[in-house]
Amino acid sequence: MAIEMVYFAWVREAIGRDGETVDPPDDVTTLGALVDWLAQRGDGYREALGDPDRLRGAVDQVFAPFDASIEGVKEVALFPPVTGG
Amino acid sequence: MAIEMVYFAWVREAIGRDGETVDPPDDVTTLGALVDWLAQRGDGYREALGDPDRLRGAVDQVFAPFDASIEGVKEVALFPPVTGG
Amino acid sequence: MTIEIRLQQEQFDVARELALLEAGDAGAVASFTGIVRGDDDVEALELEHYPGMTEKALTALAEEASERWAVSGLTIVHRVGKLQKGEPIVFVGTASAHRADAIEAMHFLIDRLKTDAPFWKREHLTAGGARWVEARQADEAARRRWM
Amino acid sequence: MTIEIRLQQEQFDVARELALLEAGDAGAVASFTGIVRGDDDVEALELEHYPGMTEKALTALAEEASERWAVSGLTIVHRVGKLQKGEPIVFVGTASAHRADAIEAMHFLIDRLKTDAPFWKREHLTAGGARWVEARQADEAARRRWM
């Protein structure tokens, strides 16, 4: 199942791109599992995604915890805690 | 001891003037006693001052309860509960 | 710390009041504007006040707010005299480095102004005549929140 | 009930936003304006956001506020892109027949906007380079007040 990934702030900078299409294996069914799977891709990914405490996510443009299901979703975003306002 | 009285809103309207100088007897030592003494002056005063629940006061331009002393004060104001803002 | 307190008959300019508060490098500016409302039978509002005491009472509230919250600017503008429906009647603005201080100080000021400043409203009726506005129990309850 | 939500790079006009809220015969208008601050070593601020999600997140907050408080108007304007120190960055305004509803809905919106809308701030330094602003524990604590 193809998922559109989007990255923001220093997550985007560490990975070196603002998004990509990924196709995780079938046993990757939650946001947290997706993060772990992506973190294995190499240095930039590990730096961006290695510390879940500093990481937040959204599934189909709604904030989601790491145990949220990603089955059937189209877009997943990863980013630092927000700092707007 | 002469006291400058000032009246506002419907207290002023009922009494028919916005202020006056009064000289209460020596045993009138509190704001409440002053109100009672003034209320005996006639119809307009009784209408304005007869119901303490609807009346508020200030002594020398500071809100004051009816048991506040008026000994040595210069200005006493009587008015309805405030409705600004 | 800048405290600005004004009583005036003429309309005030909210944008100008806010610009003054924003100019202080505060980070957070909160404001409240009260606007003349009234039932359909009301044509205009008249504000009576206690000259001499009013500014003192407002200054005392502003000083209490500046002791309770970390604010760098406080503005209170209150109109007096005859006002038409839809016109602004009161403006309270605060500036602070912290948004909670700005918002709470503003909330305190408008709540306490309702119960602790000598203003009286009279409604002029479309059918002629006028009536004094009654004080509201809810305002007294709001006041107690800050005790 | 009017909800106005905008993301924009250009400066906004607080007076215009307030005038729109005041025009609704609401009686009470509350507002918050956030202004770009920064330590002496900061030259400018840059706001990144999540196009597509940001307006949805702000709309969800506005709808929650309109369910919890009796408001007749809600406005949120948030700037994105590069901003200079002293410039306004965010405006939240509310209109209501009741001042407590206007003030609390405004306070809720700015608190929740800080934690529940996808914006990220980067500080451009006078000495060159830039750093991402860290999220504040105090913002998370402020969020819990509304749970």
Coordinates of C-alpha atoms in Angstrom, one line a residue:
Chain A
M1 CA 0.0 0.0 0.0
A2 CA 1.6 3.3 -1.1
I3 CA 1.6 6.2 1.4
E4 CA 2.4 9.8 0.7
M5 CA 4.9 10.9 3.4
V6 CA 5.3 14.6 4.2
Y7 CA 8.0 16.1 6.5
F8 CA 8.2 19.4 8.2
A9 CA 10.7 21.6 10.1
W10 CA 13.9 19.9 11.2
V11 CA 12.4 16.5 10.3
R12 CA 12.3 17.7 6.7
E13 CA 15.8 19.1 7.0
A14 CA 17.3 16.0 8.5
I15 CA 15.7 13.7 5.9
G16 CA 16.6 16.1 3.2
R17 CA 13.3 16.1 1.4
D18 CA 9.8 17.5 2.0
G19 CA 8.0 14.3 1.0
E20 CA 8.1 11.0 -0.8
T21 CA 6.0 8.0 -1.6
V22 CA 6.7 4.9 0.4
D23 CA 5.4 1.3 0.3
P24 CA 5.9 -0.3 3.7
P25 CA 5.6 -4.1 4.3
D26 CA 2.2 -5.5 5.4
D27 CA 3.2 -5.9 9.0
V28 CA 3.7 -2.1 9.3
T29 CA 0.2 -1.2 10.5
T30 CA 0.6 1.7 12.9
L31 CA 2.2 5.1 12.8
G32 CA 4.8 4.0 15.3
A33 CA 5.8 1.0 13.2
L34 CA 6.0 3.2 10.1
V35 CA 8.4 5.5 11.9
D36 CA 10.6 2.6 13.1
W37 CA 10.6 1.2 9.5
L38 CA 11.6 4.5 8.0
A39 CA 14.3 5.1 10.7
Q40 CA 16.2 2.1 9.4
R41 CA 16.7 3.8 6.0
G42 CA 19.9 5.6 6.9
D43 CA 21.5 8.5 8.7
G44 CA 19.1 11.3 7.9
Y45 CA 16.1 9.2 8.7
R46 CA 17.6 8.0 12.0
E47 CA 18.5 11.5 13.0
A48 CA 15.0 12.7 12.2
L49 CA 13.0 9.8 13.5
G50 CA 15.1 8.1 16.1
D51 CA 13.7 9.9 19.2
P52 CA 9.9 9.4 19.3
D53 CA 9.6 11.9 22.2
R54 CA 10.7 14.7 19.9
L55 CA 8.4 13.5 17.1
R56 CA 4.8 14.0 16.3
G57 CA 2.6 12.8 13.4
A58 CA -0.6 13.3 11.5
V59 CA -2.5 10.6 9.6
D60 CA -4.6 12.0 6.6
Q61 CA -4.1 15.5 8.0
V62 CA -5.3 14.8 11.5
F63 CA -2.9 14.7 14.5
A64 CA -2.5 11.0 15.5
P65 CA -0.7 9.1 18.3
F66 CA 1.9 6.5 17.4
D67 CA -0.5 3.6 18.0
A68 CA -2.9 5.0 15.3
S69 CA -3.6 2.6 12.5
I70 CA -2.2 3.5 9.0
E71 CA -4.2 0.9 7.2
G72 CA -5.8 2.3 4.1
V73 CA -4.5 5.9 4.7
K74 CA -3.3 8.2 2.0
E75 CA -1.0 10.7 3.7
V76 CA 1.2 10.5 6.7
A77 CA 3.1 13.6 8.1
L78 CA 6.0 13.5 10.5
F79 CA 7.3 16.7 12.3
P80 CA 8.5 18.2 15.6
P81 CA 6.0 19.4 18.2
V82 CA 4.2 22.4 16.8
T83 CA 5.3 26.0 17.8
G84 CA 2.8 28.3 16.1
G85 CA 0.8 31.2 17.5
Chain B
M1 CA -19.5 69.3 60.4
A2 CA -20.4 70.3 56.8
I3 CA -20.5 67.5 54.2
E4 CA -20.7 67.9 50.5
M5 CA -23.3 65.5 49.2
V6 CA -23.4 64.3 45.6
Y7 CA -26.1 62.3 44.0
F8 CA -26.1 60.2 40.8
A9 CA -28.6 58.5 38.4
W10 CA -32.1 57.9 39.8
V11 CA -31.0 59.0 43.3
R12 CA -30.2 62.4 41.8
E13 CA -33.5 62.5 39.9
A14 CA -35.6 61.5 42.9
I15 CA -33.9 64.1 45.2
G16 CA -34.2 66.6 42.4
R17 CA -30.6 68.0 42.7
D18 CA -27.1 66.7 41.9
G19 CA -25.6 67.8 45.3
E20 CA -25.9 70.0 48.4
T21 CA -24.1 70.8 51.5
V22 CA -25.5 69.2 54.7
D23 CA -24.7 69.5 58.3
P24 CA -25.9 66.4 60.2
P25 CA -26.1 66.3 64.0
D26 CA -23.2 64.9 66.0
D27 CA -24.7 61.5 66.5
V28 CA -24.8 60.8 62.8
T29 CA -21.3 59.2 62.5
T30 CA -21.7 56.5 59.8
L31 CA -22.7 56.5 56.1
G32 CA -25.8 54.4 57.0
A33 CA -26.9 56.9 59.7
L34 CA -26.4 59.8 57.3
V35 CA -28.7 58.0 54.8
D36 CA -31.4 57.5 57.4
W37 CA -31.1 61.1 58.5
L38 CA -31.4 62.4 54.9
A39 CA -34.3 60.0 54.2
Q40 CA -36.4 61.9 56.8
R41 CA -36.2 65.1 54.8
G42 CA -39.3 64.4 52.6
D43 CA -40.7 62.6 49.7
G44 CA -37.9 62.8 47.2
Y45 CA -35.3 61.8 49.8
R46 CA -37.4 58.9 51.1
E47 CA -37.9 57.6 47.5
A48 CA -34.2 57.9 46.7
L49 CA -32.8 56.6 50.0
G50 CA -35.6 54.5 51.6
D51 CA -34.3 51.1 50.3
P52 CA -30.7 50.5 51.3
D53 CA -30.5 47.4 49.2
R54 CA -30.8 49.5 46.1
L55 CA -28.4 52.1 47.3
R56 CA -24.6 52.4 47.2
G57 CA -22.3 55.1 48.6
A58 CA -18.8 56.5 48.4
V59 CA -16.9 58.4 51.1
D60 CA -14.4 60.9 49.8
Q61 CA -14.6 59.3 46.4
V62 CA -14.0 55.7 47.5
F63 CA -16.8 53.1 47.6
A64 CA -17.8 52.5 51.2
P65 CA -20.2 50.2 53.1
F66 CA -23.0 51.7 55.2
D67 CA -21.1 51.1 58.4
A68 CA -18.2 53.3 57.2
S69 CA -17.4 56.3 59.4
I70 CA -18.1 59.8 58.0
E71 CA -16.3 61.6 60.8
G72 CA -14.1 64.3 59.3
V73 CA -15.0 63.5 55.6
K74 CA -15.5 66.1 53.0
E75 CA -17.6 64.4 50.3
V76 CA -20.2 61.7 50.4
A77 CA -21.9 60.3 47.3
L78 CA -25.1 58.3 47.1
F79 CA -26.1 56.4 44.0
P80 CA -27.6 53.1 42.6
P81 CA -25.4 50.1 42.0
V82 CA -23.1 50.9 39.1
T83 CA -23.8 49.7 35.6
G84 CA -20.8 50.8 33.5
G85 CA -18.7 48.9 31.0
Chain C
M1 CA 4.9 49.8 32.7
T2 CA 2.5 52.1 30.9
I3 CA -1.0 52.8 32.3
E4 CA -3.4 54.8 30.0
I5 CA -6.8 55.7 31.4
R6 CA -9.2 58.0 29.6
L7 CA -12.8 59.1 29.9
Q8 CA -14.2 60.7 26.8
Q9 CA -17.4 61.6 25.0
E10 CA -16.1 61.1 21.4
Q11 CA -15.6 57.7 19.8
F12 CA -12.2 56.0 20.3
D13 CA -10.0 54.4 17.7
V14 CA -9.4 50.7 18.7
A15 CA -6.7 50.4 16.1
R16 CA -4.8 53.3 17.7
E17 CA -5.1 51.9 21.2
L18 CA -3.9 48.5 20.1
A19 CA -1.0 50.0 18.1
L20 CA 0.2 51.7 21.3
L21 CA 0.1 48.5 23.2
E22 CA 1.8 46.5 20.4
A23 CA 4.6 49.1 20.1
G24 CA 6.0 48.1 23.5
D25 CA 7.7 44.9 22.3
A26 CA 5.3 42.9 24.6
G27 CA 4.7 39.9 22.5
A28 CA 1.1 39.5 23.6
V29 CA -1.8 42.0 23.4
A30 CA -5.3 41.2 24.6
S31 CA -8.3 43.5 24.2
F32 CA -12.0 43.8 25.0
T33 CA -14.4 46.1 23.4
G34 CA -17.9 46.6 24.6
I35 CA -20.5 47.8 22.1
V36 CA -23.8 49.6 22.8
R37 CA -26.6 47.0 22.5
G38 CA -30.2 47.2 23.5
D39 CA -33.6 45.8 22.9
D40 CA -35.5 46.9 19.9
D41 CA -37.3 49.6 22.0
V42 CA -34.0 51.3 22.8
E43 CA -32.7 54.1 20.7
A44 CA -29.6 55.3 22.5
L45 CA -27.6 54.9 25.7
E46 CA -26.5 57.6 28.1
L47 CA -23.6 57.2 30.4
E48 CA -23.5 59.2 33.6
H49 CA -20.3 59.0 35.8
Y50 CA -18.8 60.5 38.9
P51 CA -16.3 63.1 37.9
G52 CA -13.4 63.1 40.3
M53 CA -13.9 59.5 41.4
T54 CA -14.1 57.7 38.1
E55 CA -10.5 58.0 37.0
K56 CA -9.3 57.2 40.6
A57 CA -11.4 54.0 40.6
L58 CA -10.1 53.0 37.2
T59 CA -6.5 53.8 38.2
A60 CA -6.9 51.7 41.3
L61 CA -8.1 48.7 39.2
A62 CA -5.2 49.1 36.7
E63 CA -2.7 49.2 39.6
E64 CA -4.2 46.1 41.1
A65 CA -4.0 44.3 37.7
S66 CA -0.4 45.4 37.3
E67 CA 0.5 43.9 40.7
R68 CA -1.3 40.6 40.0
W69 CA -0.1 40.0 36.4
A70 CA 3.2 40.6 34.6
V71 CA 1.9 43.3 32.2
S72 CA 3.9 46.0 30.5
G73 CA 0.9 48.1 29.3
L74 CA -2.7 48.6 30.4
T75 CA -5.3 50.8 28.6
I76 CA -8.8 51.6 29.7
V77 CA -11.0 54.0 27.6
H78 CA -14.5 54.5 28.7
R79 CA -17.0 56.8 27.0
V80 CA -19.5 59.0 28.8
G81 CA -22.5 61.0 27.5
K82 CA -25.0 59.9 24.9
L83 CA -24.1 56.9 22.6
Q84 CA -25.9 55.4 19.7
K85 CA -26.5 51.6 19.4
G86 CA -23.6 49.9 17.7
E87 CA -21.0 52.4 18.9
P88 CA -18.1 51.2 21.1
I89 CA -18.5 52.2 24.7
V90 CA -15.5 50.7 26.5
F91 CA -12.1 49.4 25.6
V92 CA -9.7 47.5 27.8
G93 CA -6.3 46.5 26.4
T94 CA -3.3 44.8 28.0
A95 CA 0.2 44.0 26.8
S96 CA 2.5 41.4 28.3
A97 CA 5.4 39.0 27.4
H98 CA 3.0 36.2 28.3
R99 CA -0.3 35.6 26.7
A100 CA -2.0 34.3 29.9
D101 CA -1.0 37.4 31.8
A102 CA -2.3 39.7 29.1
I103 CA -5.6 37.8 28.8
E104 CA -6.3 37.4 32.5
A105 CA -5.4 41.0 33.3
M106 CA -7.8 42.1 30.6
H107 CA -10.5 39.8 31.9
F108 CA -10.0 41.1 35.4
L109 CA -10.2 44.7 34.3
I110 CA -13.4 44.5 32.4
D111 CA -15.1 42.3 35.1
R112 CA -14.1 44.7 37.9
L113 CA -14.9 47.8 35.9
K114 CA -18.5 46.6 35.7
T115 CA -18.8 46.6 39.5
D116 CA -16.1 48.9 40.8
A117 CA -16.3 52.1 38.7
P118 CA -18.9 54.7 39.1
F119 CA -20.8 54.7 35.8
W120 CA -24.6 54.5 35.3
K121 CA -26.4 53.7 32.1
R122 CA -29.7 55.1 31.0
E123 CA -31.6 53.8 28.0
H124 CA -33.4 56.3 25.8
L125 CA -36.5 54.6 24.4
T126 CA -37.7 54.7 20.8
A127 CA -41.2 55.5 22.1
G128 CA -39.8 58.4 24.1
G129 CA -38.7 58.6 27.7
A130 CA -35.8 56.8 29.4
R131 CA -35.0 54.1 32.0
W132 CA -32.0 53.4 34.2
V133 CA -30.3 50.1 33.5
E134 CA -30.4 47.7 36.5
A135 CA -27.2 46.2 37.9
R136 CA -26.8 42.5 37.0
Q137 CA -26.3 39.7 39.6
A138 CA -24.0 38.0 37.0
D139 CA -21.6 41.0 37.2
E140 CA -21.4 40.6 41.0
A141 CA -20.7 36.9 40.6
A142 CA -18.0 37.6 38.0
R143 CA -16.4 40.1 40.4
R144 CA -16.1 37.4 43.1
R145 CA -14.0 35.2 40.8
W146 CA -11.2 37.7 41.2
M147 CA -11.2 37.8 45.1
Chain D
M1 CA -22.4 32.5 13.4
T2 CA -19.5 33.7 11.3
I3 CA -16.2 31.8 11.3
E4 CA -13.3 33.5 9.4
I5 CA -10.0 31.7 9.1
R6 CA -7.1 32.9 7.0
L7 CA -3.5 32.0 6.5
Q8 CA -1.5 34.7 4.8
Q9 CA 2.0 36.0 4.3
E10 CA 1.2 39.7 4.3
Q11 CA 0.5 41.8 7.4
F12 CA -3.1 41.8 8.6
D13 CA -5.1 44.8 9.7
V14 CA -6.3 44.3 13.3
A15 CA -8.7 47.3 13.0
R16 CA -10.4 45.7 10.0
E17 CA -10.7 42.3 11.8
L18 CA -12.2 43.9 14.9
A19 CA -14.5 46.1 12.8
L20 CA -15.9 42.9 11.2
L21 CA -16.5 41.4 14.6
E22 CA -18.0 44.5 16.0
A23 CA -20.4 44.9 13.1
G24 CA -22.4 41.8 14.2
D25 CA -24.4 43.6 17.0
A26 CA -22.6 41.3 19.4
G27 CA -22.1 43.6 22.3
A28 CA -18.7 42.1 23.3
V29 CA -15.6 41.6 21.2
A30 CA -12.4 40.1 22.6
S31 CA -9.1 39.8 20.8
F32 CA -5.6 38.5 21.1
T33 CA -2.7 39.6 18.9
G34 CA 0.7 37.8 19.0
I35 CA 3.7 39.8 18.0
V36 CA 7.1 38.6 16.8
R37 CA 9.6 38.8 19.7
G38 CA 12.9 37.3 20.1
D39 CA 16.2 37.6 22.0
D40 CA 18.7 40.2 20.9
D41 CA 20.4 37.7 18.7
V42 CA 17.3 37.1 16.6
E43 CA 16.8 39.1 13.4
A44 CA 13.5 37.6 12.0
L45 CA 11.1 34.7 12.4
E46 CA 10.0 32.2 9.7
L47 CA 6.8 30.3 10.0
E48 CA 6.5 26.9 8.2
H49 CA 3.1 25.2 8.1
Y50 CA 1.3 22.1 6.7
P51 CA -0.7 23.3 3.7
G52 CA -3.9 21.3 3.5
M53 CA -4.0 20.5 7.2
T54 CA -3.6 23.9 8.8
E55 CA -6.9 25.4 7.8
K56 CA -8.7 22.1 8.7
A57 CA -7.0 22.2 12.2
L58 CA -8.0 25.8 12.8
T59 CA -11.5 25.2 11.6
A60 CA -11.9 22.3 14.0
L61 CA -10.7 24.5 16.9
A62 CA -13.2 27.2 15.8
E63 CA -16.0 24.8 15.6
E64 CA -15.2 23.4 19.1
A65 CA -15.1 26.9 20.5
S66 CA -18.5 27.7 18.9
E67 CA -20.0 24.6 20.5
R68 CA -18.6 25.4 24.0
W69 CA -19.3 29.2 24.1
A70 CA -22.2 31.4 22.9
V71 CA -20.3 33.2 20.2
S72 CA -21.6 34.9 17.1
G73 CA -18.2 35.4 15.4
L74 CA -14.8 33.9 15.4
T75 CA -11.8 35.1 13.5
I76 CA -8.3 33.5 13.3
V77 CA -5.6 35.0 11.1
H78 CA -2.2 33.4 11.2
R79 CA 0.8 34.6 9.1
V80 CA 3.3 32.3 7.4
G81 CA 6.6 32.9 5.8
K82 CA 9.3 35.3 7.0
L83 CA 8.3 37.9 9.6
Q84 CA 10.3 40.8 11.2
K85 CA 10.5 41.4 14.9
G86 CA 7.7 43.6 16.1
E87 CA 5.3 42.4 13.4
P88 CA 2.0 40.8 14.3
I89 CA 2.0 37.0 13.7
V90 CA -1.4 35.8 14.9
F91 CA -4.8 37.4 15.6
V92 CA -7.7 35.7 17.3
G93 CA -11.0 37.6 17.7
T94 CA -14.4 36.6 19.1
A95 CA -17.8 38.3 19.3
S96 CA -20.6 37.4 21.7
A97 CA -23.5 38.8 23.5
H98 CA -21.7 38.0 26.7
R99 CA -18.3 39.2 27.6
A100 CA -17.3 36.0 29.5
D101 CA -18.1 33.9 26.4
A102 CA -16.1 36.2 24.1
I103 CA -13.1 36.2 26.4
E104 CA -13.0 32.5 27.2
A105 CA -13.5 31.4 23.6
M106 CA -10.6 33.7 22.6
H107 CA -8.4 32.3 25.3
F108 CA -9.3 28.8 24.3
L109 CA -8.5 29.4 20.7
I110 CA -5.1 31.0 21.2
D111 CA -4.1 28.3 23.8
R112 CA -5.2 25.4 21.5
L113 CA -3.7 27.0 18.4
K114 CA -0.3 26.8 20.1
T115 CA -0.5 23.1 20.5
D116 CA -3.1 21.9 17.9
A117 CA -2.2 23.6 14.7
P118 CA 0.7 22.6 12.4
F119 CA 3.0 25.6 12.5
W120 CA 6.7 25.6 13.2
K121 CA 8.8 28.6 14.0
R122 CA 12.4 29.1 12.9
E123 CA 14.5 32.0 14.2
H124 CA 16.9 33.7 11.9
L125 CA 19.9 34.9 13.8
T126 CA 21.7 38.2 13.6
A127 CA 25.0 36.4 13.4
G128 CA 23.7 34.3 10.5
G129 CA 22.2 30.9 10.5
A130 CA 18.8 29.8 12.0
R131 CA 17.4 27.6 14.7
W132 CA 14.1 25.9 15.2
V133 CA 12.0 27.1 18.2
E134 CA 11.4 24.4 20.8
A135 CA 7.9 23.6 21.9
R136 CA 7.1 24.9 25.5
Q137 CA 5.9 22.7 28.3
A138 CA 3.8 25.7 29.5
D139 CA 1.8 25.5 26.2
E140 CA 1.0 21.9 26.9
A141 CA -0.1 22.8 30.4
A142 CA -2.3 25.6 29.1
R143 CA -3.9 23.1 26.7
R144 CA -4.9 20.8 29.5
R145 CA -6.9 23.6 31.2
W146 CA -9.4 23.2 28.4
M147 CA -9.9 19.4 28.6

